[in-house]
mmCIF file of C-alpha atoms in Angstrom:
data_model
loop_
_atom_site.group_PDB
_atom_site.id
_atom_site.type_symbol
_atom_site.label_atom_id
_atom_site.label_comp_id
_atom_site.label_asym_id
_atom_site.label_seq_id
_atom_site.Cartn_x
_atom_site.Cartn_y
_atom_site.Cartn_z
ATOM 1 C CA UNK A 1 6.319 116.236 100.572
ATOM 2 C CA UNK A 2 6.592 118.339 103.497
ATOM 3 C CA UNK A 3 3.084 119.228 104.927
ATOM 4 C CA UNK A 4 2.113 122.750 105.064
ATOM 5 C CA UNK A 5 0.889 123.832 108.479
ATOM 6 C CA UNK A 6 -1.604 126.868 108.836
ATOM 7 C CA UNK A 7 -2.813 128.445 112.398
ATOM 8 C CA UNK A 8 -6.042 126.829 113.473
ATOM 9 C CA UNK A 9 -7.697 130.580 114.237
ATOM 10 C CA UNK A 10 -10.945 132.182 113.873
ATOM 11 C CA UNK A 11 -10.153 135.565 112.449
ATOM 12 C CA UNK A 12 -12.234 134.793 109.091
ATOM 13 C CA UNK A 13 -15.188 133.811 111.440
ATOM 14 C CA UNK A 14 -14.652 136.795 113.452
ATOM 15 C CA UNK A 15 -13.972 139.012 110.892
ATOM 16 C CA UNK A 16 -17.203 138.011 108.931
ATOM 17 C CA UNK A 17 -19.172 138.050 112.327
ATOM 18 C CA UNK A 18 -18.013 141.967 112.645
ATOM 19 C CA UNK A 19 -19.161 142.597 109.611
ATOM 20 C CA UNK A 20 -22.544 140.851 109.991
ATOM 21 C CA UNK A 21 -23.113 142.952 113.330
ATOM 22 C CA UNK A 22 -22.040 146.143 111.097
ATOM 23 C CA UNK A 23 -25.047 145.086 109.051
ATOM 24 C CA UNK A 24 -27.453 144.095 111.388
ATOM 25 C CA UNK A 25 -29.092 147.622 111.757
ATOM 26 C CA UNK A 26 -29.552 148.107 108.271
ATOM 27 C CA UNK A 27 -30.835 144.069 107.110
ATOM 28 C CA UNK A 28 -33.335 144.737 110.678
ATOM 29 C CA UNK A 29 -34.611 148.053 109.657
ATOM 30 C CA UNK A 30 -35.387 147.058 105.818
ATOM 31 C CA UNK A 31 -39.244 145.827 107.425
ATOM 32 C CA UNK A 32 -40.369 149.119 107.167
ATOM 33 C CA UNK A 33 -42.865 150.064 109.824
ATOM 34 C CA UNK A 34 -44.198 146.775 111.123
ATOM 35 C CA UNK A 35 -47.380 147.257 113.537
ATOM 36 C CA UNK A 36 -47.395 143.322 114.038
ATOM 37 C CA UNK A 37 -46.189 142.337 117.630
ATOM 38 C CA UNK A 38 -42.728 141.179 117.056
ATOM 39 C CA UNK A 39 -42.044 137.422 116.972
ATOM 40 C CA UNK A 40 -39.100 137.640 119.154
ATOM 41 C CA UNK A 41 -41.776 138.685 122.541
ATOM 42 C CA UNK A 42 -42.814 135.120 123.219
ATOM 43 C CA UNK A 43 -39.279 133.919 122.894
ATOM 44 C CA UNK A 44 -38.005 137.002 125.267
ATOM 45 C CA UNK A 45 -40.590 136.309 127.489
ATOM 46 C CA UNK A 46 -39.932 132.614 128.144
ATOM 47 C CA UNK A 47 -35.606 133.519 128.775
ATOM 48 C CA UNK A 48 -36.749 135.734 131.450
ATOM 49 C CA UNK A 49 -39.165 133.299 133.085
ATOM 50 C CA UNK A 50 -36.377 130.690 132.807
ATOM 51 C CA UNK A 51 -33.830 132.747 133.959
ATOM 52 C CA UNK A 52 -35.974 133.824 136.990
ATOM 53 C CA UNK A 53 -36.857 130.095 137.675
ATOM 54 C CA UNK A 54 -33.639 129.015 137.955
ATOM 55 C CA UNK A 55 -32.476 131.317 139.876
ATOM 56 C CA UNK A 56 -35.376 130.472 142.693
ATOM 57 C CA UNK A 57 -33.994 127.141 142.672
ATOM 58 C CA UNK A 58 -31.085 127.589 144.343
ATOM 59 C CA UNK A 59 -27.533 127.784 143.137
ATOM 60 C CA UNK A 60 -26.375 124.411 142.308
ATOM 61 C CA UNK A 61 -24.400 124.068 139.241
ATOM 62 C CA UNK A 62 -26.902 123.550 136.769
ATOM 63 C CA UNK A 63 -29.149 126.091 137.779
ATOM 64 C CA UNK A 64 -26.423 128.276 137.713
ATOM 65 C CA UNK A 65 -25.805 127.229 134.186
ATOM 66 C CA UNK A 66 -29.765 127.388 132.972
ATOM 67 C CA UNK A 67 -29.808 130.884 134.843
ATOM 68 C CA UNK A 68 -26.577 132.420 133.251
ATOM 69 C CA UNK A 69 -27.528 130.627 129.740
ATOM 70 C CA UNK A 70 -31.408 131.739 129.717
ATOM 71 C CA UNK A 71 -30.238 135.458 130.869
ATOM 72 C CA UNK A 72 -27.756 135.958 128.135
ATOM 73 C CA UNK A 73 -30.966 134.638 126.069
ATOM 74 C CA UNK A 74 -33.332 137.426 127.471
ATOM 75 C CA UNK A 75 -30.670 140.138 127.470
ATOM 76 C CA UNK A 76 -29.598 139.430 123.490
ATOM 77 C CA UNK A 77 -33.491 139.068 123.103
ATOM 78 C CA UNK A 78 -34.386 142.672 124.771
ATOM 79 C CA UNK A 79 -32.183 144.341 122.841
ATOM 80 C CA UNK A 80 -33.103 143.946 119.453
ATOM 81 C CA UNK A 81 -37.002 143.526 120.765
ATOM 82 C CA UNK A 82 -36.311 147.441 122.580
ATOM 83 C CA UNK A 83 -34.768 148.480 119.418
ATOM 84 C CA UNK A 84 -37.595 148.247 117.071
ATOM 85 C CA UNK A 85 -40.268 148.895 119.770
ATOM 86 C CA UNK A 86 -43.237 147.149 118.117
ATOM 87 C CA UNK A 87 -46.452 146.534 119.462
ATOM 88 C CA UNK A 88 -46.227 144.250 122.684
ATOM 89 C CA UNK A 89 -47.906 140.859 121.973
ATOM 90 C CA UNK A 90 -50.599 139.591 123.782
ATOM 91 C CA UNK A 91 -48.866 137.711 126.910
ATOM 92 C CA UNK A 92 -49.170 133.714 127.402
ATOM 93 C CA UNK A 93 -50.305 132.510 130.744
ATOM 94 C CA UNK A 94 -46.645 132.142 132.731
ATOM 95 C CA UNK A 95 -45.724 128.160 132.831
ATOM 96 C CA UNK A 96 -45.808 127.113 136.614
ATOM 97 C CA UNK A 97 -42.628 127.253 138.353
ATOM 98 C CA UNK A 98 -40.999 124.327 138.684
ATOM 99 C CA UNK A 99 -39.926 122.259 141.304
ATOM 100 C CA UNK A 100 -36.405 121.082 140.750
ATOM 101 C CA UNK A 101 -33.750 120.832 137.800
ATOM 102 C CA UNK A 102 -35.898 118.417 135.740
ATOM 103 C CA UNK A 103 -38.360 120.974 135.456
ATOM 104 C CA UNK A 104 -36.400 122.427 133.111
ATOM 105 C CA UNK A 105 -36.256 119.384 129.980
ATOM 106 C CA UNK A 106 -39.786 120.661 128.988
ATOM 107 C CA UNK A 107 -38.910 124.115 129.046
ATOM 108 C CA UNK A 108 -36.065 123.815 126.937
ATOM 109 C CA UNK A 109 -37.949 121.897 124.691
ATOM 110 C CA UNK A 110 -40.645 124.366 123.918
ATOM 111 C CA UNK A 111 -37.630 127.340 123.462
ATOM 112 C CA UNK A 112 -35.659 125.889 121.131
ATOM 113 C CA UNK A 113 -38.313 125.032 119.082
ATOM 114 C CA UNK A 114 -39.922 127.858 119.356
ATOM 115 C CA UNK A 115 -36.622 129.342 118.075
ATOM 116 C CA UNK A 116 -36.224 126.774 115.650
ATOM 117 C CA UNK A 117 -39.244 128.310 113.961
ATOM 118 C CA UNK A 118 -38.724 131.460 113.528
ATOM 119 C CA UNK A 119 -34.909 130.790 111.548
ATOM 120 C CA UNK A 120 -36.405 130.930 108.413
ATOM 121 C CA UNK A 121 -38.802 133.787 108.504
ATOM 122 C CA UNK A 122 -36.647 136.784 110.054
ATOM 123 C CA UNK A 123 -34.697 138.939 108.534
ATOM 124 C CA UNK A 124 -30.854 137.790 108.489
ATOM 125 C CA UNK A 125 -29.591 139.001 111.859
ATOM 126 C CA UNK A 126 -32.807 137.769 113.391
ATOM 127 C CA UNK A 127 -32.556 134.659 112.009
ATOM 128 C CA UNK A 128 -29.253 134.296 113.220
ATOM 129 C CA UNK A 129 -29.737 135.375 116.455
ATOM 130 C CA UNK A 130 -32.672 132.941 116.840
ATOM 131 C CA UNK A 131 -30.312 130.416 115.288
ATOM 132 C CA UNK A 132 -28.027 130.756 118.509
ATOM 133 C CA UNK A 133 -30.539 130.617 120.714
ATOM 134 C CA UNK A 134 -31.853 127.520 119.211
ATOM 135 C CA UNK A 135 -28.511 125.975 119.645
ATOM 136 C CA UNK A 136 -27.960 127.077 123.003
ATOM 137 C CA UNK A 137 -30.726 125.316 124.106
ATOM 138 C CA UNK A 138 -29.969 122.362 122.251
ATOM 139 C CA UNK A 139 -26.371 122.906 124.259
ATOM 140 C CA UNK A 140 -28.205 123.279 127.634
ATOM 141 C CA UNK A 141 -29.801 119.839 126.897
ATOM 142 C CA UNK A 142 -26.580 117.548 126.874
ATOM 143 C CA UNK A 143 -25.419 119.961 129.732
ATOM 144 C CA UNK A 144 -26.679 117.334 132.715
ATOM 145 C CA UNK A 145 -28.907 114.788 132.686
ATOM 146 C CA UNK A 146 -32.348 115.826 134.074
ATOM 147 C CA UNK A 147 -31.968 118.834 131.201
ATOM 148 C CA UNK A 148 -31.974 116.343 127.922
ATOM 149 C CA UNK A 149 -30.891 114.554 126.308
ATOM 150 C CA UNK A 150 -32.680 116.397 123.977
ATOM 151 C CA UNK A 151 -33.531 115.429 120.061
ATOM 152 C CA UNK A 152 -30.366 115.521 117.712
ATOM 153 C CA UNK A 153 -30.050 117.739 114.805
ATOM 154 C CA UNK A 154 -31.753 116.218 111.158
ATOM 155 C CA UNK A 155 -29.413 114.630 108.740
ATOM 156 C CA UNK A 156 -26.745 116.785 106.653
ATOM 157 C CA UNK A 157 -29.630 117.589 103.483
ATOM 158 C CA UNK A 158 -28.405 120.071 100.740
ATOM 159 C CA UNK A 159 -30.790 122.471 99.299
ATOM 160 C CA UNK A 160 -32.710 121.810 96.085
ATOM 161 C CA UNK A 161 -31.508 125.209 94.546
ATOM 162 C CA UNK A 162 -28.059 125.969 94.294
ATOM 163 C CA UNK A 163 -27.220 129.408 96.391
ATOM 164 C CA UNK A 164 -26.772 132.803 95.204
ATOM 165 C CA UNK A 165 -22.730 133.911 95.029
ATOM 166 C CA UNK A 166 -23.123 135.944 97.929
ATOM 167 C CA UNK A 167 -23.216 132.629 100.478
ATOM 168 C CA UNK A 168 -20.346 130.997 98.604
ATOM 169 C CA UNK A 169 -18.002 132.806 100.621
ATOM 170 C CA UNK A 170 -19.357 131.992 103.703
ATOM 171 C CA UNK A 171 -20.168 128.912 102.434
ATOM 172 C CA UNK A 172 -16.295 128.107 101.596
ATOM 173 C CA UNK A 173 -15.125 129.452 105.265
ATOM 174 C CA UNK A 174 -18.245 126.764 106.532
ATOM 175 C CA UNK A 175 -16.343 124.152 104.346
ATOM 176 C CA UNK A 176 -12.594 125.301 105.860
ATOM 177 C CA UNK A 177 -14.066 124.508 109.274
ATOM 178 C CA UNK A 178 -15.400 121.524 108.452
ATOM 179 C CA UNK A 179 -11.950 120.325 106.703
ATOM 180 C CA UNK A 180 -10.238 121.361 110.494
ATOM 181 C CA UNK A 181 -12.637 119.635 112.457
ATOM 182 C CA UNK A 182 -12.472 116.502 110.508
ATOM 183 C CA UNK A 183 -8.274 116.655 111.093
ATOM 184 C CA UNK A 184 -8.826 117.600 114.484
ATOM 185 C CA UNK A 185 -11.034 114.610 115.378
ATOM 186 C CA UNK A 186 -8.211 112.447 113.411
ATOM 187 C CA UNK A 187 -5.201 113.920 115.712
ATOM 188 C CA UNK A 188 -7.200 113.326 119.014
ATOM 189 C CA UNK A 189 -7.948 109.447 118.548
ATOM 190 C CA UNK A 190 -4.258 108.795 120.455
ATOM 191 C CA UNK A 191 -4.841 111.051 123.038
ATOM 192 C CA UNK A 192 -8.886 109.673 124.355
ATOM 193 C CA UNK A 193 -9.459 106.939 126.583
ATOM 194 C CA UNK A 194 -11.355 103.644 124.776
ATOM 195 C CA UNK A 195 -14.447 105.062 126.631
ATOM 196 C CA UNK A 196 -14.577 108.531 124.126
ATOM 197 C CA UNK A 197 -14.278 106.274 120.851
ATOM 198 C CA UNK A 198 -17.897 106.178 120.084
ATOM 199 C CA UNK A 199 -17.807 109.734 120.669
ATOM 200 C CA UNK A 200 -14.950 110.409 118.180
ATOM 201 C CA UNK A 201 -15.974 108.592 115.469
ATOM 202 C CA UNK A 202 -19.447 109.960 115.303
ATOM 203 C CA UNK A 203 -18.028 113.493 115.187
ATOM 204 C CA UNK A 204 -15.500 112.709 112.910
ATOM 205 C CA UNK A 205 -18.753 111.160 110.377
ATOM 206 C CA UNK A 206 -20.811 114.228 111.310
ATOM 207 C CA UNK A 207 -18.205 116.313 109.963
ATOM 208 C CA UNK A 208 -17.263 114.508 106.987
ATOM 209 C CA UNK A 209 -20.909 114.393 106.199
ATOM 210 C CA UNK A 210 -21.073 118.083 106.331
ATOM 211 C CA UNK A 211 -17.908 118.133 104.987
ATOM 212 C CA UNK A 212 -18.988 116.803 101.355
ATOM 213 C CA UNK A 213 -22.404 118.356 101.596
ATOM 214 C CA UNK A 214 -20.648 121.926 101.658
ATOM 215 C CA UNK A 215 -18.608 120.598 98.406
ATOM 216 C CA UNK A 216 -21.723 119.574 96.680
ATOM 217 C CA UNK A 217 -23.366 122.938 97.388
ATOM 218 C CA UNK A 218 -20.845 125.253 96.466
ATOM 219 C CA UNK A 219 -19.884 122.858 93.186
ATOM 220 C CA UNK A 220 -23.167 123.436 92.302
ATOM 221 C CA UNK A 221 -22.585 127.121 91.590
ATOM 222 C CA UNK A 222 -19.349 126.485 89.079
ATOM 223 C CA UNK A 223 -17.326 127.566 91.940
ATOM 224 C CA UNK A 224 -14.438 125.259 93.208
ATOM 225 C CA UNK A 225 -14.135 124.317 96.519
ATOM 226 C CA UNK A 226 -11.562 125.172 98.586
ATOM 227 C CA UNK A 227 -9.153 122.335 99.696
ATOM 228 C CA UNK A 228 -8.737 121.038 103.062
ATOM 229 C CA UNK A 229 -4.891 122.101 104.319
ATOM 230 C CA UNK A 230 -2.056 119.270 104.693
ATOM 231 C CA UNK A 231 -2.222 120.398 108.732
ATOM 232 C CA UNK A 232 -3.761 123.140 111.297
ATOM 233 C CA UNK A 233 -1.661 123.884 114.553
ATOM 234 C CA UNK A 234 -4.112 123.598 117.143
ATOM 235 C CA UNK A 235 -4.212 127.014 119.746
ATOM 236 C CA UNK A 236 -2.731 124.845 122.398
ATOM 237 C CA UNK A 237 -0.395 121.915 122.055
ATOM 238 C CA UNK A 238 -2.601 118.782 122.674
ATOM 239 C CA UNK A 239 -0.614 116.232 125.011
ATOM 240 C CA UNK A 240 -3.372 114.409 127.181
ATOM 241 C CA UNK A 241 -6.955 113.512 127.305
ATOM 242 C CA UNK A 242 -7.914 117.045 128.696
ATOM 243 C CA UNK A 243 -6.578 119.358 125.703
ATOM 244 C CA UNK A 244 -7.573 116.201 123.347
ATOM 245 C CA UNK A 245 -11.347 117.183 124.390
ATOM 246 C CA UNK A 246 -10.486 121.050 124.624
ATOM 247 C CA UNK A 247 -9.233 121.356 120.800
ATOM 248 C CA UNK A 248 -12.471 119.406 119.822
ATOM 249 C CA UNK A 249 -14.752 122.185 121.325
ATOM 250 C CA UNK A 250 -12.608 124.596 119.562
ATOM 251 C CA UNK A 251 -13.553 123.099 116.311
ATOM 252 C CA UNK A 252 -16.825 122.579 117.107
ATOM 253 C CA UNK A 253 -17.161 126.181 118.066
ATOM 254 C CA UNK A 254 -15.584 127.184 115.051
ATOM 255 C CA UNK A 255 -17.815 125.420 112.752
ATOM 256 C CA UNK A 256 -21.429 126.556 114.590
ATOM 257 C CA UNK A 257 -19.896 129.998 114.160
ATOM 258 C CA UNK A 258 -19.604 129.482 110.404
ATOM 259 C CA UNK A 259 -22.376 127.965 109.518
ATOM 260 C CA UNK A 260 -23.403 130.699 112.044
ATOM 261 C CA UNK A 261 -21.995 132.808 109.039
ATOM 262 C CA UNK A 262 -23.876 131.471 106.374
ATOM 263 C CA UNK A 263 -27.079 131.514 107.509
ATOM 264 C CA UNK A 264 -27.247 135.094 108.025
ATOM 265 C CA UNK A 265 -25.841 135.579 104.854
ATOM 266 C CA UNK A 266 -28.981 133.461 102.983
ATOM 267 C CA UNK A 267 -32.361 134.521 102.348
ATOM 268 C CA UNK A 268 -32.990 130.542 100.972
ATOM 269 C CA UNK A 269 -35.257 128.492 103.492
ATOM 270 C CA UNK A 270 -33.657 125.581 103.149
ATOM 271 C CA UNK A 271 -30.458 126.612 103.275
ATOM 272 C CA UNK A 272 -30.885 128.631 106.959
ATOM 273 C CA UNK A 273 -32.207 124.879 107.795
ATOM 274 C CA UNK A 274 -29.123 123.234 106.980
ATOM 275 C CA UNK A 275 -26.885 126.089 108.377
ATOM 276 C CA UNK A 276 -29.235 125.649 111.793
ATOM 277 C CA UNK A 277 -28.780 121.801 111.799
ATOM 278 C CA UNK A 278 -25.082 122.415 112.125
ATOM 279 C CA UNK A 279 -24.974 124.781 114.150
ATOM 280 C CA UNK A 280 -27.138 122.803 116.664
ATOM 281 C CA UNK A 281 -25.281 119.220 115.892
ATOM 282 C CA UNK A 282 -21.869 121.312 116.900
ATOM 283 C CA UNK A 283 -23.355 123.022 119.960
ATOM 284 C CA UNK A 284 -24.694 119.731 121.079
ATOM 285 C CA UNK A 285 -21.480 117.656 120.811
ATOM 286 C CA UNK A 286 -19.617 120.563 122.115
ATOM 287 C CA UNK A 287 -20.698 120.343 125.499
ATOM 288 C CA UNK A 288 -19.467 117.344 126.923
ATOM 289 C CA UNK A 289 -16.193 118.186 125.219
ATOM 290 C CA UNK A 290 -15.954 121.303 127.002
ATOM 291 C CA UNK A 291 -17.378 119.529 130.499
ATOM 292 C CA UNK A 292 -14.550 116.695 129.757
ATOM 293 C CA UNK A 293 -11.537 119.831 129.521
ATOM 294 C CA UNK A 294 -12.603 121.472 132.251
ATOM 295 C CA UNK A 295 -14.034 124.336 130.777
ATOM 296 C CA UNK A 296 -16.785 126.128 132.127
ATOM 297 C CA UNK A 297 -19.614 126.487 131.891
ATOM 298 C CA UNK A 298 -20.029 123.829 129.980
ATOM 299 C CA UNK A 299 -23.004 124.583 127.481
ATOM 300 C CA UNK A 300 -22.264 127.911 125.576
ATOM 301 C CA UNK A 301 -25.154 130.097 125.674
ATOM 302 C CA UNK A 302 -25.117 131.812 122.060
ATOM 303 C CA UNK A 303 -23.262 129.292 119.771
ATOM 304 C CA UNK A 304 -21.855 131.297 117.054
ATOM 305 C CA UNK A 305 -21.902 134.621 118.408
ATOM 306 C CA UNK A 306 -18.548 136.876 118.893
ATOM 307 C CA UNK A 307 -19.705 136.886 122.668
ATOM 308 C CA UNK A 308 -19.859 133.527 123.505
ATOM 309 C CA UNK A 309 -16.353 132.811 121.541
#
């Protein structure tokens, strides 16, 4: 039987991400006229003071990184917080400045959970917008040492409920991307030095763990699942060590951008959990792939979104 190969693209992702940013007006404004300071402040608030931080610090490369991440933070953050112009909350006393790049592990702590926190009460394009910065810290963290490591994501868990048939789609695209990076991983394993096995199997397992969670969750609404393909063609021909770690943080970005996908698509708790736990296991193992191709910089800065792809 002669294997079937399909491009390894992200036109569904991207085409569903259009869509959800079509929407994002509308699902934002459905709150009505909300006099409650908006939950997104404190979260804006601590970007900027990161961003400014760093900066100070000098212009090694991690600042640079923390500086360029936490601004693209702030400046997603502003825009939505301008747009619906709620009441300013009462402002936190400003953390103290600190005094080198280590001064930034707490920091990054407190934002992505603070993040974290707010997934499942916003509306959709909230939620997924706090969703990315969540990850993006959780990215930042395996970015250097003195930044992390940083907790890993909870266990693959799949909701009590079964979801409604509008998340099925994005559910099944979730499920496609899952199916590619569990090949990928597979191809790569003669191309990595001994040193990356521990590495590749655990993403590999990670994978196939979402992998059959997705199948159990979409069975569970009578809908089949869709099948993994017999190949993918990776975007670049992988020959060494260097695009070996490159097409893994293609995958990886591809799956945080559909599970990206499916949370903003859900209105279920526990579903935006799982969808955030993926998103933040991907953006977490993506960075040192991208550090070990040469790609820079290193951590992406809003996992999932059409920007940062």
């Amino acid at each position: 039987m002669t294997a079937r190969s399909i491009e390894f693209s992200r036109r569904a992702v991207l085409r569903a991400g259009a869509v959800a940013a079509l929407a994002a007006p509308l699902a934002a404004c459905s709150g009505g006229n909300d006099e409650s300071p908006d939950p997104l402040a404190p979260l804006l608030a601590a970007a900027e003071a990161d961003a400014a931080a760093a900066r100070a610090l000098g212009a090694d490369a991690v600042t640079v990184q923390v500086a360029e991440a936490r601004a693209a933070h702030a400046a997603a953050l502003k825009s939505e917080v301008d747009r619906l112009n709620r009441p300013p909350a009462t402002p936190s006393p400003a953390p103290a400045p600190p005094s080198g790049v280590d001064g930034f592990r707490e920091r990054l702590v407190t934002a992505r959970k603070q993040a974290e926190d707010l997934v499942g009460t916003l509306p959709r394009y909230r939620a997924g917008l706090a969703a990315s910065i969540a990850a993006g810290c959780a990215a930042l963290q395996r970015a250097a040492p003195a930044l992390g490591p940083g907790e890993d994501a909870p266990a693959p868990a799949a909701p009590a409920a079964p979801p409604t048939q509008e998340v099925v789609g994005p559910l099944q695209r979730a499920l496609a991307a899952e199916h590619a990076a569990v090949w990928v991983y597979g191809l790569v394993s003669a191309y990595l030095p001994a040193e990356f096995g521990v590495a590749e199997k655990s993403g590999m397992a990670e994978h196939a763990k979402r992998r059959d969670l997705c199948q159990q969750v979409i069975a569970s609404t009578g809908t089949a699942p869709v099948a993994p393909e017999p190949a993918y063609v990776p975007p670049k021909p992988v020959t060494d060590s260097g695009s070996a770690a490159a097409v893994i943080a293609t995958a990886e970005s591809d799956a945080t951008a559909a599970w990206l996908d499916v949370l903003t698509h859900t209105d279920d708790t526990a579903l935006r959990r799982t969808a955030l736990a993926a998103m933040v296991a991907a953006s977490r193992r993506c960075t040192p792939w991208r550090a070990e191709s040469g790609e820079k910089p290193t951590a992406v800065a809003l996992p999932g979104q059409a920007q940062s792809r």
